[in-house]
CSV table of C-alpha atoms in Angstrom, one decimal:
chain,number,residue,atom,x,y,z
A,1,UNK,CA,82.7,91.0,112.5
A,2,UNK,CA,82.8,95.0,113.0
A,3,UNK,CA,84.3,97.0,110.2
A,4,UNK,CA,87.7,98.6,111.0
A,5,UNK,CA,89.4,101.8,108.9
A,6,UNK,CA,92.6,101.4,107.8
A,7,UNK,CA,95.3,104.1,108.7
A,8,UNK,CA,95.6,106.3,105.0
A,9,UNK,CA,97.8,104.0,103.1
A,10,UNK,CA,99.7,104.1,99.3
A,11,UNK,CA,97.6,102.1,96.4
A,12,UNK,CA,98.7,99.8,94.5
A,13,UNK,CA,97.3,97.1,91.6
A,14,UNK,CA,94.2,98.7,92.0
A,15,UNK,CA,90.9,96.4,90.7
A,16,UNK,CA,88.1,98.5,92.7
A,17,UNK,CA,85.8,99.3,89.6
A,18,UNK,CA,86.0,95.8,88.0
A,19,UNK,CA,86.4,92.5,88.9
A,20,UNK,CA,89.3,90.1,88.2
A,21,UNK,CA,89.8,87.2,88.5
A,22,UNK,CA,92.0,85.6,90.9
A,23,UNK,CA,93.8,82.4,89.7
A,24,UNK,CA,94.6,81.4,92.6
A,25,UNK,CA,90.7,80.3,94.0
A,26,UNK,CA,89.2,81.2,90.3
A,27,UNK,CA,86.9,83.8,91.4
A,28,UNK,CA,86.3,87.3,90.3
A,29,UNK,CA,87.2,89.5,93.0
A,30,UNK,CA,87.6,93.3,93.2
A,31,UNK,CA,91.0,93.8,94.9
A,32,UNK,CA,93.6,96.6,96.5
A,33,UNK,CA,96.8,96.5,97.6
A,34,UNK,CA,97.6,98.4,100.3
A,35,UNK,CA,101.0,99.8,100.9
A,36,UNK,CA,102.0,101.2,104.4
A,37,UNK,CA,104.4,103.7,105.4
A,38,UNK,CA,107.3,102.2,107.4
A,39,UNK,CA,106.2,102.8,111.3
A,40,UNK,CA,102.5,103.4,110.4
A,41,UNK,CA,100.5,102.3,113.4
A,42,UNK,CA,98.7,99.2,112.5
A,43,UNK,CA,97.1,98.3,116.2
A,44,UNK,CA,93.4,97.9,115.2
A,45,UNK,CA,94.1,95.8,112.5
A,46,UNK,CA,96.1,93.8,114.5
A,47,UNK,CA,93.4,93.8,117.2
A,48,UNK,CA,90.6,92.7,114.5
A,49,UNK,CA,93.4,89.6,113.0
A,50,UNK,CA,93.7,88.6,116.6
A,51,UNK,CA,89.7,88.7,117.5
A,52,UNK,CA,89.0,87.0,114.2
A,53,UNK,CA,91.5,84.1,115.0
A,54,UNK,CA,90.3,83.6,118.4
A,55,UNK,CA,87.0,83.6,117.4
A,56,UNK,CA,87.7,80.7,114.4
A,57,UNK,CA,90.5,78.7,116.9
A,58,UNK,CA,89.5,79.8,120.2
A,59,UNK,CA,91.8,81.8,123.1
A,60,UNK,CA,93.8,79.2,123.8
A,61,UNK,CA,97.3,79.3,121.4
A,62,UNK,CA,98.5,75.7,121.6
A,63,UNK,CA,95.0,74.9,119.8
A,64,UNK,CA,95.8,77.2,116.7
A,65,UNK,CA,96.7,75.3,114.2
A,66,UNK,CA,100.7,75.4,112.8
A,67,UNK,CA,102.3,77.9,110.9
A,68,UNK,CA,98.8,80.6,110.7
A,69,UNK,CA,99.4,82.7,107.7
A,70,UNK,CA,99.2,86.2,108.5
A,71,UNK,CA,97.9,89.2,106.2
A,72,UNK,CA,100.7,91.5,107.3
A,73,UNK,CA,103.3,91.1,104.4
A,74,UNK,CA,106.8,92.7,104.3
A,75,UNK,CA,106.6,95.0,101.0
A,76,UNK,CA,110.4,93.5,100.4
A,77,UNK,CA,108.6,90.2,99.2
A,78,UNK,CA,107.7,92.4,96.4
A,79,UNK,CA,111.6,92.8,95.5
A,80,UNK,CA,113.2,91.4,92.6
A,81,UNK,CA,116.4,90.4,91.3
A,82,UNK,CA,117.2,93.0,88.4
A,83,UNK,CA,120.9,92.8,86.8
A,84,UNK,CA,122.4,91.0,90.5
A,85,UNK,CA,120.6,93.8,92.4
A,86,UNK,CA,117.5,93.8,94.9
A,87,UNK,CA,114.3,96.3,93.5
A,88,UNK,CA,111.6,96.9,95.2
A,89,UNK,CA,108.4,97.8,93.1
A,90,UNK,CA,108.1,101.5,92.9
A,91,UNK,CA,106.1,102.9,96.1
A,92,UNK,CA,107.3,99.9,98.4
A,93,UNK,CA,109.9,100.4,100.8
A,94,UNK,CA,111.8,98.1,103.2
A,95,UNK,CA,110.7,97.4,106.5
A,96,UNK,CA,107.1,98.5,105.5
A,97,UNK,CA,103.8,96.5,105.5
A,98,UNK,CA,101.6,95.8,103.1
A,99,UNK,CA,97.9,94.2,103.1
A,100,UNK,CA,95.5,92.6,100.1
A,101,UNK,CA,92.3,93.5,100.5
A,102,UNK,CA,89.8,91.7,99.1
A,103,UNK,CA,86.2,91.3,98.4
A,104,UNK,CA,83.7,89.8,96.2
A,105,UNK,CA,81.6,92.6,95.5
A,106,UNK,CA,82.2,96.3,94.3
A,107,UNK,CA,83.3,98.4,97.3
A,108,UNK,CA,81.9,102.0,97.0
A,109,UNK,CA,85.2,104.1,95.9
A,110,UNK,CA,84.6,107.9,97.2
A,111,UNK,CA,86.5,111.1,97.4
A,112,UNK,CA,87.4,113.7,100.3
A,113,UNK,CA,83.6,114.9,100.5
A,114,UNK,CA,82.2,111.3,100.4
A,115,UNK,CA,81.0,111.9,97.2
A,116,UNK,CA,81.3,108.6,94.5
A,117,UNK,CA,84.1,108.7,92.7
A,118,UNK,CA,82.9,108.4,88.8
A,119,UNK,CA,85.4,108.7,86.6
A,120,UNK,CA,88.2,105.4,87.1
A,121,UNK,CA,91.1,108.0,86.1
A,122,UNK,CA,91.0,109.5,89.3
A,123,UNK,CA,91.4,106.1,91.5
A,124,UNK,CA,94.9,105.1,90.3
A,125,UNK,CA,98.3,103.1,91.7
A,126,UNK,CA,100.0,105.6,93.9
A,127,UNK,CA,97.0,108.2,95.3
A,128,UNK,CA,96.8,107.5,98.9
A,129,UNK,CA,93.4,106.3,100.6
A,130,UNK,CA,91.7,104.5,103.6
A,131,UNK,CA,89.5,101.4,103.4
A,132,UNK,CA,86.8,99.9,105.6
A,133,UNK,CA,87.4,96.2,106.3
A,134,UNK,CA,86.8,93.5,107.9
A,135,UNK,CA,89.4,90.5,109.2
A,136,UNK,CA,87.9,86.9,108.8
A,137,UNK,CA,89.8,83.6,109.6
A,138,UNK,CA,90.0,81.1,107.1
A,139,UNK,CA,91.0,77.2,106.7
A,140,UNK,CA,90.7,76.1,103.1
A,141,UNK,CA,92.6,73.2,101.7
A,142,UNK,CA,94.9,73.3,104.4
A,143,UNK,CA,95.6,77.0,104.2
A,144,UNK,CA,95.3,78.5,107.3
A,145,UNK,CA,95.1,82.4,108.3
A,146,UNK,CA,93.7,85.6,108.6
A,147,UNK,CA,93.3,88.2,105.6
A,148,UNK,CA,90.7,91.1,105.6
A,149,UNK,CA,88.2,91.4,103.3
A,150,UNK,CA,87.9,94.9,101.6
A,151,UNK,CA,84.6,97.0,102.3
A,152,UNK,CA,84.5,100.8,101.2
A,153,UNK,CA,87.5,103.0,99.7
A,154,UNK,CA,87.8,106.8,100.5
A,155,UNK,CA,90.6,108.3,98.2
A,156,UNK,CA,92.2,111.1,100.4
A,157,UNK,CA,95.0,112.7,98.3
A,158,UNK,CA,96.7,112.5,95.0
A,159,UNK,CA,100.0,110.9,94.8
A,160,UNK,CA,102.9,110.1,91.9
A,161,UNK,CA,101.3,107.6,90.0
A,162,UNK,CA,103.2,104.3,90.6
A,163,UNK,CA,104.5,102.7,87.2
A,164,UNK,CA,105.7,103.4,84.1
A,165,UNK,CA,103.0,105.9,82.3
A,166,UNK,CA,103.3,109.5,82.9
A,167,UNK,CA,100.3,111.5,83.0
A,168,UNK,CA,99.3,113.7,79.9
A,169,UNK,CA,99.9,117.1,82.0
A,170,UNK,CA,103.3,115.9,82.4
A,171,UNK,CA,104.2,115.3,78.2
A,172,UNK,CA,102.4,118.2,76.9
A,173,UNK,CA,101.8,121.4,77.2
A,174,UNK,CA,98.7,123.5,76.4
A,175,UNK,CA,98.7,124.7,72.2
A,176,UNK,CA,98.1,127.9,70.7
A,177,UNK,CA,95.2,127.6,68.0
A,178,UNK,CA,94.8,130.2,65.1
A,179,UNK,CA,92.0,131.6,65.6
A,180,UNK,CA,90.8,130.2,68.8
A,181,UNK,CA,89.4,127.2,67.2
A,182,UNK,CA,90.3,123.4,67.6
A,183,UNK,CA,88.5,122.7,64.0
A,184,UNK,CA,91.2,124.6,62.4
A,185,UNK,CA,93.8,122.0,62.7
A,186,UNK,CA,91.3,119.3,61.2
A,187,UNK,CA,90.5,116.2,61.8
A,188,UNK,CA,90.8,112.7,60.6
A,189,UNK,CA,87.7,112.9,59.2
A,190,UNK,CA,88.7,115.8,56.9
A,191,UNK,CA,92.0,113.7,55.4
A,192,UNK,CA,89.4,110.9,54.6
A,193,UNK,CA,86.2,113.1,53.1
């Protein structure tokens, strides 16, 4: 099955650099979520789910089997009930799509210039990006469906970090050190010498 790129879409739960393991099939698999904005086009995905069923099932739709799970999830399954109101996850809005993509090897995670992204810091929930994938069909203990699995990540802009940690920049602010050296505060090493 041909690769498709996703439209630029919101991350979240990122697991690109290591593995985790799902519980659910007790693999290790490296993992995004991908959270579309409400309205984004999603026609080649849909395209690619629809070639990958036929392909598994056939063209004919009375010979698909029951109650196909799709891969296109309302992010409002994500809501929860907190103090007898509704709340979505932060970054997921009603009426919007979401997708897990999947795979069980490292996708290659770059930046605007294609160049590898490095440092993990940079890749975070809430910095919008674009993945390669691909949609398979699958029929495994009488779970039935399509999902993608995830090839290669391009990380196209920053974004408010989803959750509840702020970034440093955002709690401090640069200090003044007498005489232009960091030693001069000391160190813990100093306390304990």
């Amino acid at each position: 099955m041909a690769n498709v790129n996703t439209p630029t879409f919101r991350v979240s739960y990122p697991n690109v650099f290591k593995a985790k393991k799902n519980d659910l099939n007790g693999k290790d698999e490296f993992s995004v979520v991908a959270l579309f904005k409400k309205g984004e086009d999603l026609t080649k995905l849909k395209e690619a789910a629809q070639k990958a069923i036929v392909e598994k099932w056939g063209p004919d739709k009375a010979k698909w089997p029951a109650n196909l799970r799709t891969p296109f999830r309302l992010q409002e399954e994500r809501a929860k009930e907190v103090d007898g109101k509704r709340v979505l996850p932060a970054g997921h809005e009603e009426g919007a799509i979401f997708l897990n993509l999947k795979s069980s090897q490292r996708p290659g995670v770059v930046d605007q210039n294609v160049q590898d992204i490095i440092d993990e810091s940079q890749f975070y929930a809430g910095c919008y990006a674009r993945a390669s994938v691909n949609a398979y069909a699958y029929d495994q203990k009488g779970n039935r469906g399509v999902s993608f699995g995830l090839g290669n990540i391009q990380k196209v802009r920053d974004g408010e970090p989803l959750g509840n940690r702020a970034r440093p920049e955002a709690d401090f602010a640069p200090i003044q050190v007498e005489g232009g050296d960091a030693a001069a505060t000391g160190s813990a090493t100093d306390i304990f010498s």
